[in-house]
Short mmCIF file of C-alpha atoms in Angstrom, two decimals:
data_model
loop_
_atom_site.label_atom_id
_atom_site.label_comp_id
_atom_site.label_asym_id
_atom_site.label_seq_id
_atom_site.Cartn_x
_atom_site.Cartn_y
_atom_site.Cartn_z
CA UNK A 7 -14.43 -41.52 104.51
CA UNK A 8 -17.68 -41.94 106.44
CA UNK A 9 -20.84 -43.04 104.64
CA UNK A 10 -23.06 -41.75 107.45
CA UNK A 11 -25.35 -38.99 106.29
CA UNK A 12 -26.26 -36.20 108.70
CA UNK A 13 -29.95 -35.34 109.18
CA UNK A 14 -29.39 -32.06 107.32
CA UNK A 15 -27.73 -33.87 104.40
CA UNK A 16 -30.62 -36.34 104.24
CA UNK A 17 -33.15 -33.47 104.15
CA UNK A 18 -31.12 -31.67 101.46
CA UNK A 19 -30.93 -34.85 99.36
CA UNK A 20 -34.70 -35.31 99.72
CA UNK A 21 -35.22 -31.73 98.53
CA UNK A 22 -33.03 -32.31 95.47
CA UNK A 23 -35.00 -35.46 94.63
CA UNK A 24 -38.31 -33.65 95.20
CA UNK A 25 -37.43 -30.70 92.94
CA UNK A 26 -36.04 -32.99 90.23
CA UNK A 27 -39.36 -34.86 90.16
CA UNK A 28 -41.62 -31.78 90.36
CA UNK A 29 -39.85 -28.55 89.28
CA UNK A 30 -42.98 -26.47 89.92
CA UNK A 31 -42.42 -27.04 93.65
CA UNK A 32 -39.58 -24.50 93.44
CA UNK A 33 -42.17 -21.80 94.15
CA UNK A 34 -42.26 -23.05 97.74
CA UNK A 35 -39.73 -21.58 100.18
CA UNK A 36 -37.87 -24.65 101.48
CA UNK A 37 -35.71 -24.78 104.61
CA UNK A 38 -33.27 -27.44 105.75
CA UNK A 39 -31.61 -27.45 109.16
CA UNK A 40 -34.16 -25.53 111.24
CA UNK A 41 -34.98 -28.84 112.88
CA UNK A 42 -32.45 -31.63 112.25
CA UNK A 43 -33.74 -34.14 109.71
CA UNK A 44 -36.89 -32.17 108.83
CA UNK A 45 -37.58 -30.58 105.46
CA UNK A 46 -39.95 -27.63 105.77
CA UNK A 47 -41.72 -25.71 103.04
CA UNK A 48 -44.06 -22.75 102.99
CA UNK A 49 -45.85 -20.60 100.45
CA UNK A 50 -47.92 -17.48 101.03
CA UNK A 51 -50.00 -17.26 97.88
CA UNK A 52 -52.15 -14.42 96.57
CA UNK A 53 -54.38 -16.76 94.56
CA UNK A 54 -55.41 -20.40 94.42
CA UNK A 55 -56.53 -22.89 97.00
CA UNK A 56 -53.30 -24.50 98.15
CA UNK A 57 -52.93 -26.66 95.05
CA UNK A 58 -49.14 -26.60 95.48
CA UNK A 59 -49.54 -28.66 98.66
CA UNK A 60 -51.78 -31.08 96.77
CA UNK A 61 -48.94 -31.49 94.23
CA UNK A 62 -46.59 -32.32 97.13
CA UNK A 63 -49.03 -34.93 98.41
CA UNK A 64 -49.28 -36.53 94.95
CA UNK A 65 -45.53 -37.05 94.92
CA UNK A 66 -44.77 -37.76 98.58
CA UNK A 67 -47.99 -39.37 99.73
CA UNK A 68 -50.11 -38.32 102.66
CA UNK A 69 -53.30 -36.36 103.17
CA UNK A 70 -53.54 -32.59 102.94
CA UNK A 71 -55.27 -30.97 105.93
CA UNK A 72 -57.13 -27.71 105.32
CA UNK A 73 -58.33 -25.01 107.70
CA UNK A 74 -59.79 -21.50 107.53
CA UNK A 75 -58.52 -18.62 109.64
CA UNK A 76 -60.65 -15.48 110.01
CA UNK A 77 -59.85 -12.02 111.32
CA UNK A 78 -62.65 -9.50 110.93
CA UNK A 79 -63.76 -9.95 107.29
CA UNK A 80 -60.34 -11.17 106.12
CA UNK A 81 -60.23 -14.94 105.63
CA UNK A 82 -57.20 -17.12 104.85
CA UNK A 83 -57.14 -20.75 103.85
CA UNK A 84 -54.31 -23.01 105.03
CA UNK A 85 -53.30 -26.28 103.39
CA UNK A 86 -50.74 -28.44 105.24
CA UNK A 87 -49.05 -31.76 104.59
CA UNK A 88 -46.99 -33.63 107.17
CA UNK A 89 -45.43 -36.81 105.77
CA UNK A 90 -42.21 -38.73 105.19
CA UNK A 91 -40.35 -38.62 101.89
CA UNK A 92 -37.05 -40.30 101.03
CA UNK A 93 -36.54 -41.15 104.71
CA UNK A 94 -37.04 -37.55 105.86
CA UNK A 95 -39.88 -35.90 107.76
CA UNK A 96 -41.56 -33.21 105.67
CA UNK A 97 -43.83 -30.38 106.82
CA UNK A 98 -45.16 -28.15 104.02
CA UNK A 99 -47.96 -25.59 104.09
CA UNK A 100 -49.48 -22.84 102.00
CA UNK A 101 -51.79 -19.98 102.88
CA UNK A 102 -54.11 -18.31 100.40
CA UNK A 103 -56.84 -15.65 100.53
CA UNK A 104 -60.47 -16.71 100.68
CA UNK A 105 -63.39 -14.56 99.53
CA UNK A 106 -65.35 -12.57 102.11
CA UNK A 107 -69.14 -12.71 102.33
CA UNK A 108 -69.30 -10.52 99.19
CA UNK A 109 -67.05 -12.81 97.15
CA UNK A 110 -63.94 -10.60 97.28
CA UNK A 111 -60.50 -11.43 98.63
CA UNK A 112 -58.12 -8.87 100.11
CA UNK A 113 -56.08 -9.24 96.89
CA UNK A 114 -59.18 -8.40 94.82
CA UNK A 115 -59.78 -5.24 96.87
CA UNK A 116 -56.14 -4.23 96.57
CA UNK A 117 -56.29 -4.54 92.78
CA UNK A 118 -59.49 -2.47 92.63
CA UNK A 119 -58.17 0.32 94.86
CA UNK A 120 -54.47 0.54 93.97
CA UNK A 121 -53.49 3.74 92.19
CA UNK A 122 -56.94 5.26 92.61
CA UNK A 123 -56.82 8.96 93.51
CA UNK A 124 -58.20 9.78 96.96
CA UNK A 125 -61.83 10.82 96.77
CA UNK A 126 -62.75 8.81 93.68
CA UNK A 127 -65.32 6.06 93.81
CA UNK A 128 -64.44 2.45 93.20
CA UNK A 129 -67.02 0.23 91.54
CA UNK A 130 -67.09 -3.12 93.26
CA UNK A 131 -68.22 -6.18 91.30
CA UNK A 132 -71.48 -7.94 92.11
CA UNK A 133 -73.22 -7.09 95.36
CA UNK A 134 -70.02 -6.17 97.23
CA UNK A 135 -70.55 -2.83 98.97
#
């Protein structure tokens, strides 16, 4: 029997080790085998500031890079970590909504407007108009 481990097996073993050490990282969607020997993770969050990627960095090492993407008044934050863990390359990122100039995220607006009958007024918090 061969003791050689394939790149996919190494990435899978790293994922098992990662989730055993930090069970909360199960909320990330992990993929093995897209690129041989690379463990990839992603999370599209409705709240937060990419803290899940910070938790990955605490365990695996490395520095989290952050960026802001804007389209019209919709803003998204991106947190990304590219590092090595247990002999495997890891690329993990999370996106999350950022407030607009009035302090509201698209998730906030959705919660305010959902289920509201057409023609009724919605009261927006603060100076958001």
